[in-house]
C-alpha atoms as a printed R data frame, in Angstrom:
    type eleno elety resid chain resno       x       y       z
1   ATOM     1    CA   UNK     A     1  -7.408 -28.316  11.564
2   ATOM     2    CA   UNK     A     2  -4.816 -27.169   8.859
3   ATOM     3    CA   UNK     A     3  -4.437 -23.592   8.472
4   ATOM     4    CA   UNK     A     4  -3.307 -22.417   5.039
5   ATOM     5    CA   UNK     A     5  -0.622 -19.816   4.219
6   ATOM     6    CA   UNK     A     6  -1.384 -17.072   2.215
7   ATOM     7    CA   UNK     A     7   1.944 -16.273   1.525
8   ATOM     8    CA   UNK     A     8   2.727 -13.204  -0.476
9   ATOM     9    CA   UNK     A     9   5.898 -13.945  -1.973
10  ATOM    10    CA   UNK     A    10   4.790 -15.389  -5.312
11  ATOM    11    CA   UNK     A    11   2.363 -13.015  -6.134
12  ATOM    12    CA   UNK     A    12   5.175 -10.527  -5.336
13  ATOM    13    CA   UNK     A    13   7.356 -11.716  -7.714
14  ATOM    14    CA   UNK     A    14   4.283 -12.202 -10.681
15  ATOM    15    CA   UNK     A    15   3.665  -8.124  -9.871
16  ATOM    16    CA   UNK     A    16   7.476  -7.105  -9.595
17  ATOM    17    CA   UNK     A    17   8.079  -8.709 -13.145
18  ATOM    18    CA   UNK     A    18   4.921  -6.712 -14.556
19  ATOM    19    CA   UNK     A    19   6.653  -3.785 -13.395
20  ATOM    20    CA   UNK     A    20   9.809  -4.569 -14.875
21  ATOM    21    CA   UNK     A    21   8.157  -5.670 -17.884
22  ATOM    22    CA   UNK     A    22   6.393  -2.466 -18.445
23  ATOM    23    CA   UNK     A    23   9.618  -0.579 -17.199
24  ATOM    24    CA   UNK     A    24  11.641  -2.322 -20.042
25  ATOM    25    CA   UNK     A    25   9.127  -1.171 -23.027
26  ATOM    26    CA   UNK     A    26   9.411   2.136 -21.578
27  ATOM    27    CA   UNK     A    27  12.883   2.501 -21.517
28  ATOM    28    CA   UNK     A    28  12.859   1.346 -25.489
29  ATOM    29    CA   UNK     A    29  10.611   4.010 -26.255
30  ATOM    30    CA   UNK     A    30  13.337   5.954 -24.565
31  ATOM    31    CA   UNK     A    31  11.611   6.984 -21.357
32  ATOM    32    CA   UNK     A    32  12.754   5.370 -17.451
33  ATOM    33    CA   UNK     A    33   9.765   5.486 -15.004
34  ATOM    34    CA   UNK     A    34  10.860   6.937 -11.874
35  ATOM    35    CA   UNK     A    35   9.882   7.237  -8.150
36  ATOM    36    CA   UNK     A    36  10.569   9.992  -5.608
37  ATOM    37    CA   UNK     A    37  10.329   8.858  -2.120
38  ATOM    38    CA   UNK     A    38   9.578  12.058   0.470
39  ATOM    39    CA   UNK     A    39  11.131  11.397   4.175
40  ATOM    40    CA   UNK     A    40  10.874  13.293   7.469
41  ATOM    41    CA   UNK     A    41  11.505  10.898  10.184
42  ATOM    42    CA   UNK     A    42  14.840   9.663  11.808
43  ATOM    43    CA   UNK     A    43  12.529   6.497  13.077
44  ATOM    44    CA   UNK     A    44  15.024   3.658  11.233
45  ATOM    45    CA   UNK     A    45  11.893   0.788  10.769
46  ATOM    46    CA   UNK     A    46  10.864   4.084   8.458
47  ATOM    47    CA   UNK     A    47  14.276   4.047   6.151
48  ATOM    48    CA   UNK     A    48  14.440   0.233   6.178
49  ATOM    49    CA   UNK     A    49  11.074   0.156   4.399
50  ATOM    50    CA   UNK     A    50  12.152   2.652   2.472
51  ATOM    51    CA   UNK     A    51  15.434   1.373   1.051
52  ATOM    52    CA   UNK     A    52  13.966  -1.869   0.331
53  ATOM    53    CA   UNK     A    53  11.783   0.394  -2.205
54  ATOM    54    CA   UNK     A    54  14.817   1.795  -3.472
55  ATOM    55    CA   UNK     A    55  16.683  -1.805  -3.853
56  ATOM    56    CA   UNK     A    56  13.196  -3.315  -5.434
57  ATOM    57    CA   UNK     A    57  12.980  -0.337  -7.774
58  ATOM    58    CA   UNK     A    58  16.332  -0.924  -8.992
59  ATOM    59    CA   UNK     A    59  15.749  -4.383  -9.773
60  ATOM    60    CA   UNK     A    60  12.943  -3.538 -11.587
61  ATOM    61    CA   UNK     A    61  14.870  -0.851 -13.688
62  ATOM    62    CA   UNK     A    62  12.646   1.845 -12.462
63  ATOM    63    CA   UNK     A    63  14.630   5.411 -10.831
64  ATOM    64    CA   UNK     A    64  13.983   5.844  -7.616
65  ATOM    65    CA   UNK     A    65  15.055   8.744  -5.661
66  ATOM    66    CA   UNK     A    66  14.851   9.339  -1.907
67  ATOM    67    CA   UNK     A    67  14.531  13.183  -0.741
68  ATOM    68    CA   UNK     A    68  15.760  12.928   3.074
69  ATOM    69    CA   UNK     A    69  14.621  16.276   4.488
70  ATOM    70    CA   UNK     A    70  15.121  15.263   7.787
71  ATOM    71    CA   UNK     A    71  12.986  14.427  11.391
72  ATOM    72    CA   UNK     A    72  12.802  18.762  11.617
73  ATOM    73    CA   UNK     A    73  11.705  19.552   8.112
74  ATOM    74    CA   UNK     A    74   8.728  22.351   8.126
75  ATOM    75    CA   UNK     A    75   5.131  21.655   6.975
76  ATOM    76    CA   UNK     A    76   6.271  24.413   4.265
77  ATOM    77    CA   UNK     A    77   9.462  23.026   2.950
78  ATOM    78    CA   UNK     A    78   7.380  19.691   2.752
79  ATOM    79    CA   UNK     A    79   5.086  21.155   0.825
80  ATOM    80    CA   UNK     A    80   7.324  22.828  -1.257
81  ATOM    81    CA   UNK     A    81   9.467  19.792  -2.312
82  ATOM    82    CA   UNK     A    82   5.921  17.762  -3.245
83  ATOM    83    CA   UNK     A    83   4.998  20.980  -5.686
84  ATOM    84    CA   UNK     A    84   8.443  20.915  -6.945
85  ATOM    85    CA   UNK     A    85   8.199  17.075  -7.783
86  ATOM    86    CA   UNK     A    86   4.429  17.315  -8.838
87  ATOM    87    CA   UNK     A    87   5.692  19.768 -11.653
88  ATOM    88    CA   UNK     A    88   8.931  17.774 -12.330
89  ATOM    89    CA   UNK     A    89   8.615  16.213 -16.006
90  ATOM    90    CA   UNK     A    90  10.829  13.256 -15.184
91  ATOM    91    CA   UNK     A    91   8.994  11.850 -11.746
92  ATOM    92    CA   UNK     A    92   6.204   9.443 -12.354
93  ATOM    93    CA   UNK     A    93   5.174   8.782  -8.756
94  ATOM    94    CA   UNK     A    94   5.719  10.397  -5.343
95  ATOM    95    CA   UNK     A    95   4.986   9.137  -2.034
96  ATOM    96    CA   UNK     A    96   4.871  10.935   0.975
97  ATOM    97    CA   UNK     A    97   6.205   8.360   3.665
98  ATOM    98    CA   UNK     A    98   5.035   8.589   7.304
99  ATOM    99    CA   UNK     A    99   5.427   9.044  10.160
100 ATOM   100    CA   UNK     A   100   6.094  12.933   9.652
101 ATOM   101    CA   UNK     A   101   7.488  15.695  11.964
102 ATOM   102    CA   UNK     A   102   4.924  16.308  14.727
103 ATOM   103    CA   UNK     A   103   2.611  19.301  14.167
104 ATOM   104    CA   UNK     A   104   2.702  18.945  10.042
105 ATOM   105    CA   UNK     A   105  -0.750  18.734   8.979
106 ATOM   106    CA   UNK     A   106  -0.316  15.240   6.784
107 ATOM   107    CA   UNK     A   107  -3.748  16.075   5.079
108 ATOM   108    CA   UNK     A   108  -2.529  18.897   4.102
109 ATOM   109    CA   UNK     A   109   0.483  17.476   2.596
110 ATOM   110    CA   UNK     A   110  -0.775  14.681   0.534
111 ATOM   111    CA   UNK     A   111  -3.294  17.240  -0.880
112 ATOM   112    CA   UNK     A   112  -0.479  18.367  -3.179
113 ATOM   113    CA   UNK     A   113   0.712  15.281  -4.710
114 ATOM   114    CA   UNK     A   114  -0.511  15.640  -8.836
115 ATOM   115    CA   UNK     A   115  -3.207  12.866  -8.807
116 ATOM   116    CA   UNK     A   116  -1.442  11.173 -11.637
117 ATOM   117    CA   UNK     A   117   1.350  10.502  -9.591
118 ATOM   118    CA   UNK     A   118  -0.327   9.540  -6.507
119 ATOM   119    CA   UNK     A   119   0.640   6.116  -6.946
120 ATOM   120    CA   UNK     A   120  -0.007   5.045  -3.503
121 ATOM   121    CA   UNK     A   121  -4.084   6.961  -3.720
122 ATOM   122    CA   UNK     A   122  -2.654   9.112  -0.803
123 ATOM   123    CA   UNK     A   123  -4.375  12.675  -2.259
124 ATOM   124    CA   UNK     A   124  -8.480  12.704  -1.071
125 ATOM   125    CA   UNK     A   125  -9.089  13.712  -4.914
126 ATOM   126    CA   UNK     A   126  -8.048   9.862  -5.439
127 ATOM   127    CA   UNK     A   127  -9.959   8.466  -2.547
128 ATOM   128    CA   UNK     A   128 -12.940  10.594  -3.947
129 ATOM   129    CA   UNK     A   129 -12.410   9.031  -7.470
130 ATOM   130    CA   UNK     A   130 -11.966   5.638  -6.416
131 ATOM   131    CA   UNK     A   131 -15.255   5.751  -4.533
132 ATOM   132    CA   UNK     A   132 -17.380   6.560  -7.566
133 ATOM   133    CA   UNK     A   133 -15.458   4.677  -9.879
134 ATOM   134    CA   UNK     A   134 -13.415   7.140 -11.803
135 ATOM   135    CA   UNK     A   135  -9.619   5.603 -12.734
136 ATOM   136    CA   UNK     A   136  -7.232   6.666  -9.574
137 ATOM   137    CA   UNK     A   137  -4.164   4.572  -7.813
138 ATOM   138    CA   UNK     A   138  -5.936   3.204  -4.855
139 ATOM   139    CA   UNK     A   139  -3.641   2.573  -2.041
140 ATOM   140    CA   UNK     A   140  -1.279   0.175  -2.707
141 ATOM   141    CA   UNK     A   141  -1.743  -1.750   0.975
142 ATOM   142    CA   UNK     A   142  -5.475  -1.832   0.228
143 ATOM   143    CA   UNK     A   143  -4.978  -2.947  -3.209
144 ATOM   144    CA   UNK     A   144  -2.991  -5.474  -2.500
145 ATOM   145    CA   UNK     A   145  -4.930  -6.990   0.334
146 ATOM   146    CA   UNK     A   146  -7.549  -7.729  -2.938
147 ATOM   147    CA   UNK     A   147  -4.716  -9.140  -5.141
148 ATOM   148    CA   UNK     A   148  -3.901 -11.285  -2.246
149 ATOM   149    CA   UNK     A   149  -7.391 -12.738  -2.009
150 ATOM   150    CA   UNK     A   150  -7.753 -13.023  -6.051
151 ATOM   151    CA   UNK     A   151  -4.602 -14.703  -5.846
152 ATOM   152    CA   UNK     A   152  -5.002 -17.532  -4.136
153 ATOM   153    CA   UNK     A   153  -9.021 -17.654  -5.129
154 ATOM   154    CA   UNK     A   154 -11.123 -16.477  -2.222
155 ATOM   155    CA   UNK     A   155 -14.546 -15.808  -3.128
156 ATOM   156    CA   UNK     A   156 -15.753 -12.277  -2.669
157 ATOM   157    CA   UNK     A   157 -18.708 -11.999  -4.772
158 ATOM   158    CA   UNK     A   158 -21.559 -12.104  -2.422
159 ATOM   159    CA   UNK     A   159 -19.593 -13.093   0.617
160 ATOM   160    CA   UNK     A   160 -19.228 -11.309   4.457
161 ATOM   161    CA   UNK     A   161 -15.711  -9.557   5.025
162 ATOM   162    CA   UNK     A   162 -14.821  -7.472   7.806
163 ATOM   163    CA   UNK     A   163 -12.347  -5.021   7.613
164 ATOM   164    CA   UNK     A   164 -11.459  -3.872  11.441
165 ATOM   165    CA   UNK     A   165  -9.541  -0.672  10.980
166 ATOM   166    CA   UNK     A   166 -10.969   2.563   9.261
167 ATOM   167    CA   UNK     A   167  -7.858   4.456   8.417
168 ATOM   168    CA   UNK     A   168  -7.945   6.649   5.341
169 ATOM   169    CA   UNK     A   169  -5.053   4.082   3.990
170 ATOM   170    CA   UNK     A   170  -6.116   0.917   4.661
171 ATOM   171    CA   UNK     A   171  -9.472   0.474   5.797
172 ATOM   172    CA   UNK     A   172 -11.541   3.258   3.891
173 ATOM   173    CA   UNK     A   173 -10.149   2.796   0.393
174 ATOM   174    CA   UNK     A   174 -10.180  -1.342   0.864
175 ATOM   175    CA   UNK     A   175 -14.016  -1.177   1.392
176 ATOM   176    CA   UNK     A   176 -14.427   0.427  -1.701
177 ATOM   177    CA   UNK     A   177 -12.594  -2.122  -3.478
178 ATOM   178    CA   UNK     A   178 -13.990  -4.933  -2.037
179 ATOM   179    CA   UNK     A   179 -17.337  -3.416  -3.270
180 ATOM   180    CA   UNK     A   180 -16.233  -3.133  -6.012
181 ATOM   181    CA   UNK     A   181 -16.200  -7.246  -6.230
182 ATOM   182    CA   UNK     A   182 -19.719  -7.108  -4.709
183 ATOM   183    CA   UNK     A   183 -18.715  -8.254  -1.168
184 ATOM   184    CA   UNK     A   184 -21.141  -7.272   1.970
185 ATOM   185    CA   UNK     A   185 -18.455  -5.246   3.743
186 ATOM   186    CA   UNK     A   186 -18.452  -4.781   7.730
187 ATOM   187    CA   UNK     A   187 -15.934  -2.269   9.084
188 ATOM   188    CA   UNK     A   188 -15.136  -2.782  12.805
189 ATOM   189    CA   UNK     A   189 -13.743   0.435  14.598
190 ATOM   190    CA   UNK     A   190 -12.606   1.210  18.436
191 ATOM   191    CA   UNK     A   191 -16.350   2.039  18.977
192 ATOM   192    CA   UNK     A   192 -17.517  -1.249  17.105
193 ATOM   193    CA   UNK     A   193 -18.263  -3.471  20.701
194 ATOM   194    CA   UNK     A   194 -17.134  -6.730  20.820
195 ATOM   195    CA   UNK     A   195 -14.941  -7.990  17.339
196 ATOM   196    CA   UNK     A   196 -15.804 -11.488  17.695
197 ATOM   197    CA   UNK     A   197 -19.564 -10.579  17.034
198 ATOM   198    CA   UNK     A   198 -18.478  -9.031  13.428
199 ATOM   199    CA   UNK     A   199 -15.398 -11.038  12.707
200 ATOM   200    CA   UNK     A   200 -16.728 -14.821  13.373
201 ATOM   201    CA   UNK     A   201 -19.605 -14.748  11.239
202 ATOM   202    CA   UNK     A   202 -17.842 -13.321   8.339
203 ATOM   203    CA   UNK     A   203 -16.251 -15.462   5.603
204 ATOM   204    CA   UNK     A   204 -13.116 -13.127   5.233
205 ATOM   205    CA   UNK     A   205 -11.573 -10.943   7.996
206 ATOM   206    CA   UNK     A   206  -8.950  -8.166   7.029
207 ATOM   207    CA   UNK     A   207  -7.106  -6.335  10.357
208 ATOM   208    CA   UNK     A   208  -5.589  -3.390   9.982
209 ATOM   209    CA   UNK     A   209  -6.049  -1.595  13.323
210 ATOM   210    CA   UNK     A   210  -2.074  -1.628  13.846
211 ATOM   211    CA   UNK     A   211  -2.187  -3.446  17.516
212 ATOM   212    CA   UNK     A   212  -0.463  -6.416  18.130
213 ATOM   213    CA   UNK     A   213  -2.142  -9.706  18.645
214 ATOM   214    CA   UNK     A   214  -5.797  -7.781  18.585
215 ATOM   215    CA   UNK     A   215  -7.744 -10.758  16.683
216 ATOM   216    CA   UNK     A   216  -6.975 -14.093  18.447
217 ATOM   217    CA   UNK     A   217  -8.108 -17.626  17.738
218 ATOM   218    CA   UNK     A   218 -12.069 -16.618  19.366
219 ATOM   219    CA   UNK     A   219 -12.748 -14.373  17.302
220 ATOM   220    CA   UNK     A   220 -12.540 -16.334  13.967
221 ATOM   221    CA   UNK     A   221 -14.447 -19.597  13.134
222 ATOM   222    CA   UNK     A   222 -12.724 -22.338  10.684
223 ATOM   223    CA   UNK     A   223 -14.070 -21.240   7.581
224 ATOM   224    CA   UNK     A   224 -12.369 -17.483   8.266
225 ATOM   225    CA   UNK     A   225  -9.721 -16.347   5.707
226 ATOM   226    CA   UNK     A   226  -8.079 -13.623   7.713
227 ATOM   227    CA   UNK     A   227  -6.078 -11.212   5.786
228 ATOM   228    CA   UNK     A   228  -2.833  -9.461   8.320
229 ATOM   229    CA   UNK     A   229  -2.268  -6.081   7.328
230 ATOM   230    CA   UNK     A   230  -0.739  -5.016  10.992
231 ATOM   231    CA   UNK     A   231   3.172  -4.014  11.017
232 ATOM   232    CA   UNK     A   232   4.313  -3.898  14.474
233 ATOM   233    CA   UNK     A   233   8.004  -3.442  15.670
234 ATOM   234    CA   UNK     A   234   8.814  -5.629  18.806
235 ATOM   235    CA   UNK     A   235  11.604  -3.954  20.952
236 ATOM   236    CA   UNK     A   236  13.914  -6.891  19.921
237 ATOM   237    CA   UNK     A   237  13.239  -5.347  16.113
238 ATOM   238    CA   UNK     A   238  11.211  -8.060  15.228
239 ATOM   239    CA   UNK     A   239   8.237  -7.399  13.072
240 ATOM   240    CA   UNK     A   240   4.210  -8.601  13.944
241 ATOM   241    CA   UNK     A   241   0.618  -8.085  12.608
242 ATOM   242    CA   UNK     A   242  -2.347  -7.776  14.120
243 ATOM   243    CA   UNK     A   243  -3.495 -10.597  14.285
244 ATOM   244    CA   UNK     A   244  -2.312 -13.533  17.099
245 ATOM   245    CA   UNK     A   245  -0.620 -15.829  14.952
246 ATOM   246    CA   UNK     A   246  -0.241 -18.687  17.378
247 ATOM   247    CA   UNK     A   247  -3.744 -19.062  18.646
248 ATOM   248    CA   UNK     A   248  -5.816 -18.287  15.004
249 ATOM   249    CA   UNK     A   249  -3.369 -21.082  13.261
250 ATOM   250    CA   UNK     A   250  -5.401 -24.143  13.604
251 ATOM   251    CA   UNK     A   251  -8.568 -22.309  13.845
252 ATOM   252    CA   UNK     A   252  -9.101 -20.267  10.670
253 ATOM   253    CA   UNK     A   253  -9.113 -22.031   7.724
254 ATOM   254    CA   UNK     A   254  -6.105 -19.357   5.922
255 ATOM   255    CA   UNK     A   255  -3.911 -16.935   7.698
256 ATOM   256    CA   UNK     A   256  -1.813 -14.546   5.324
257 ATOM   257    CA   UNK     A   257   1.943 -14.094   6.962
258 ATOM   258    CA   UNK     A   258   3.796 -11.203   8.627
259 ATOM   259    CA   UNK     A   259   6.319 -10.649   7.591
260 ATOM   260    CA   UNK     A   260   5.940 -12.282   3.935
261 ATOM   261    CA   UNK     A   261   2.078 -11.649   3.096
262 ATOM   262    CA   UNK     A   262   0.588  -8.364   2.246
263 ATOM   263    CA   UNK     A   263   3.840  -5.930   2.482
264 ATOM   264    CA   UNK     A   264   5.583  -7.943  -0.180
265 ATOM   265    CA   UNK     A   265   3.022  -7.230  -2.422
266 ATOM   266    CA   UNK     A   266   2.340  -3.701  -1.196
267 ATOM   267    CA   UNK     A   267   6.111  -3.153  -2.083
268 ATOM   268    CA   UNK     A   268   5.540  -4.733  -5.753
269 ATOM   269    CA   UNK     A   269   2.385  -2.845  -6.627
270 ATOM   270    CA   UNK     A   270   4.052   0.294  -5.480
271 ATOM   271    CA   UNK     A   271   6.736  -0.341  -8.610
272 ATOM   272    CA   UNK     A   272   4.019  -0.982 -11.003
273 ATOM   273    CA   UNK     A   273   1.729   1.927  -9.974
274 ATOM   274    CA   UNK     A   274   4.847   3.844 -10.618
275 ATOM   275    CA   UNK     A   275   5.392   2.184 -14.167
276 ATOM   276    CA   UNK     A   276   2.193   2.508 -15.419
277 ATOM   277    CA   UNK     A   277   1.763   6.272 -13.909
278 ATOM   278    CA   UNK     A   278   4.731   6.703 -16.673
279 ATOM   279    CA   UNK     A   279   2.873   5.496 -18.994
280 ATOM   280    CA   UNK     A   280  -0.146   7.403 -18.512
281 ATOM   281    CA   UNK     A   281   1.912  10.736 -18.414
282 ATOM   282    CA   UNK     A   282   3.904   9.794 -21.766
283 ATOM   283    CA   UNK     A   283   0.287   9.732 -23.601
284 ATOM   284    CA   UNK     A   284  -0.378  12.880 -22.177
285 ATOM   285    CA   UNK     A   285   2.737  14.433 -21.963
286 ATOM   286    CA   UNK     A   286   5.933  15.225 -24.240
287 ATOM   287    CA   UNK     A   287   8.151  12.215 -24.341
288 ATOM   288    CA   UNK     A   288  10.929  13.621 -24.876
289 ATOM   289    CA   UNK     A   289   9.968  15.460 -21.145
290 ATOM   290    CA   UNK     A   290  10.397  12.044 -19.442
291 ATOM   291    CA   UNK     A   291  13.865  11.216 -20.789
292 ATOM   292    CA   UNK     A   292  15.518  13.338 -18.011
293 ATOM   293    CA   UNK     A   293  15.285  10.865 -15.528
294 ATOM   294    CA   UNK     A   294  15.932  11.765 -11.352
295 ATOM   295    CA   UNK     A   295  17.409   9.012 -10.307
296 ATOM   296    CA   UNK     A   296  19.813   5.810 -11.015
């Protein structure tokens, strides 16, 4: 059988000209939304992801500004640079990007991100909001996993989806969504037992466990939409999902790329969260206070 793509890419582009949209009737208002990007690693997949925020923010006409404190930095100069920023007029979103230095307590950290500029839901406060329905950025990987879905149709309303992965980023927050659309939600851990015995019966099946090639071809039937969240470096640099491309094409009935599928859009929603996090804080906040800007 014929296995659709559930590319990303369009729905990328749709988001990333929201963004710029909403960036554009900011700036003639006279304010610039703008991002600050925190970074402790010297792992390069880490700044490639990274400057491809910075390059898509640009294009977008949001700031973005990327705070390099390097693979050493302290759990307390980490924490003081997010206060600093959380207090800082002119930044509309922060994200803490992982992996950090080992030994920094990364619950700790995200803990100090202002809510309203959590754009990618990485503070519990916005985890805790999102699960009873109170107005938070959910994480933008999780988010867009349901924009992907909505995109290109895919039932949810009453339908079986398993979500194998329970990560505070991915899995956790992405359950709540998809309740949110009245889904029957599954989540498959390391303690779950055999996948296939969640994953086949289900109508859609997100992975986001971060192992290469752990859903294959058996454990999906051919009515499965299965949703690849998985980003995997290869040590020739190439990048993988989860889920074993080769053997689920021609079984499932749609397979969402990687790359090309859900981290295009993750990228995109990032920008708008940070866009529309401006425009919260300019109803609640001085204008003029924006103007500053942090980054061009």
């Amino acid at each position: 059988m014929s296995t659709e793509v559930l590319s990303g890419k369009g729905l990328a582009a749709l988001i990333r000209q929201r963004a710029q949209d909403e960036a554009r009737r900011l700036e003639s208002e006279g304010l610039r939304p703008s991002l600050a990007v925190v970074v402790a690693t010297d792992v390069e997949a880490t700044h490639w992801y990274v400057r491809s925020i910075e390059r898509a923010a640009e294009r977008a006409g949001i700031g973005c500004r990327i705070l390099d404190l390097g693979h050493d930095a302290t759990e307390q100069v980490l924490a003081t640079v997010l206060k600093d920023l959380s207090a800082e007029p002119s930044v509309s979103g922060i994200i803490l990007q992982t992996p950090l230095p080992a030994g920094v307590r990364t619950d700790e950290l995200v803990g100090l991100i202002a809510p309203e500029k959590d754009i990618d839901g990485a503070n519990p406060l916005s985890l805790g909001r999102l699960a009873v329905g109170q107005p938070a950025f959910a994480p933008a990987t999780a988010r867009a996993v349901v924009e992907l879905l909505e995109h290109f149709q895919v039932p949810l309303a009453g339908r079986n989806v398993a979500v194998v992965g329970r990560s505070a980023v991915v899995g956790k927050p992405l359950s709540l969504l998809l309740l949110e659309k009245d889904a029957t939600v599954t989540i498959c851990h390391s303690k779950s037992g055999e996948l296939g015995r969640y994953t086949q019966p289900a109508d859609v099946v997100v992975v986001a466990a971060g192992r290469t090639g752990l859903l294959t071809g058996s454990h999906v039937s051919s009515a499965s939409v299965v949703i690849d969240v998985g980003t995997n470096v290869l040590p020739d640099g190439s990048l993988v999902g989860d889920v074993d491309e080769a053997s689920v094409t021609g079984v499932a009935a749609a397979l969402s790329p990687v790359p090309g599928g859900v981290g295009s859009v993750t990228t995109a929603l990032l920008l708008l969260h940070t866009a529309e996090a401006a425009r919260k804080q300019a109803g609640a906040l001085d204008p003029a206070a924006l103007v500053l800007g942090t980054a061009g």
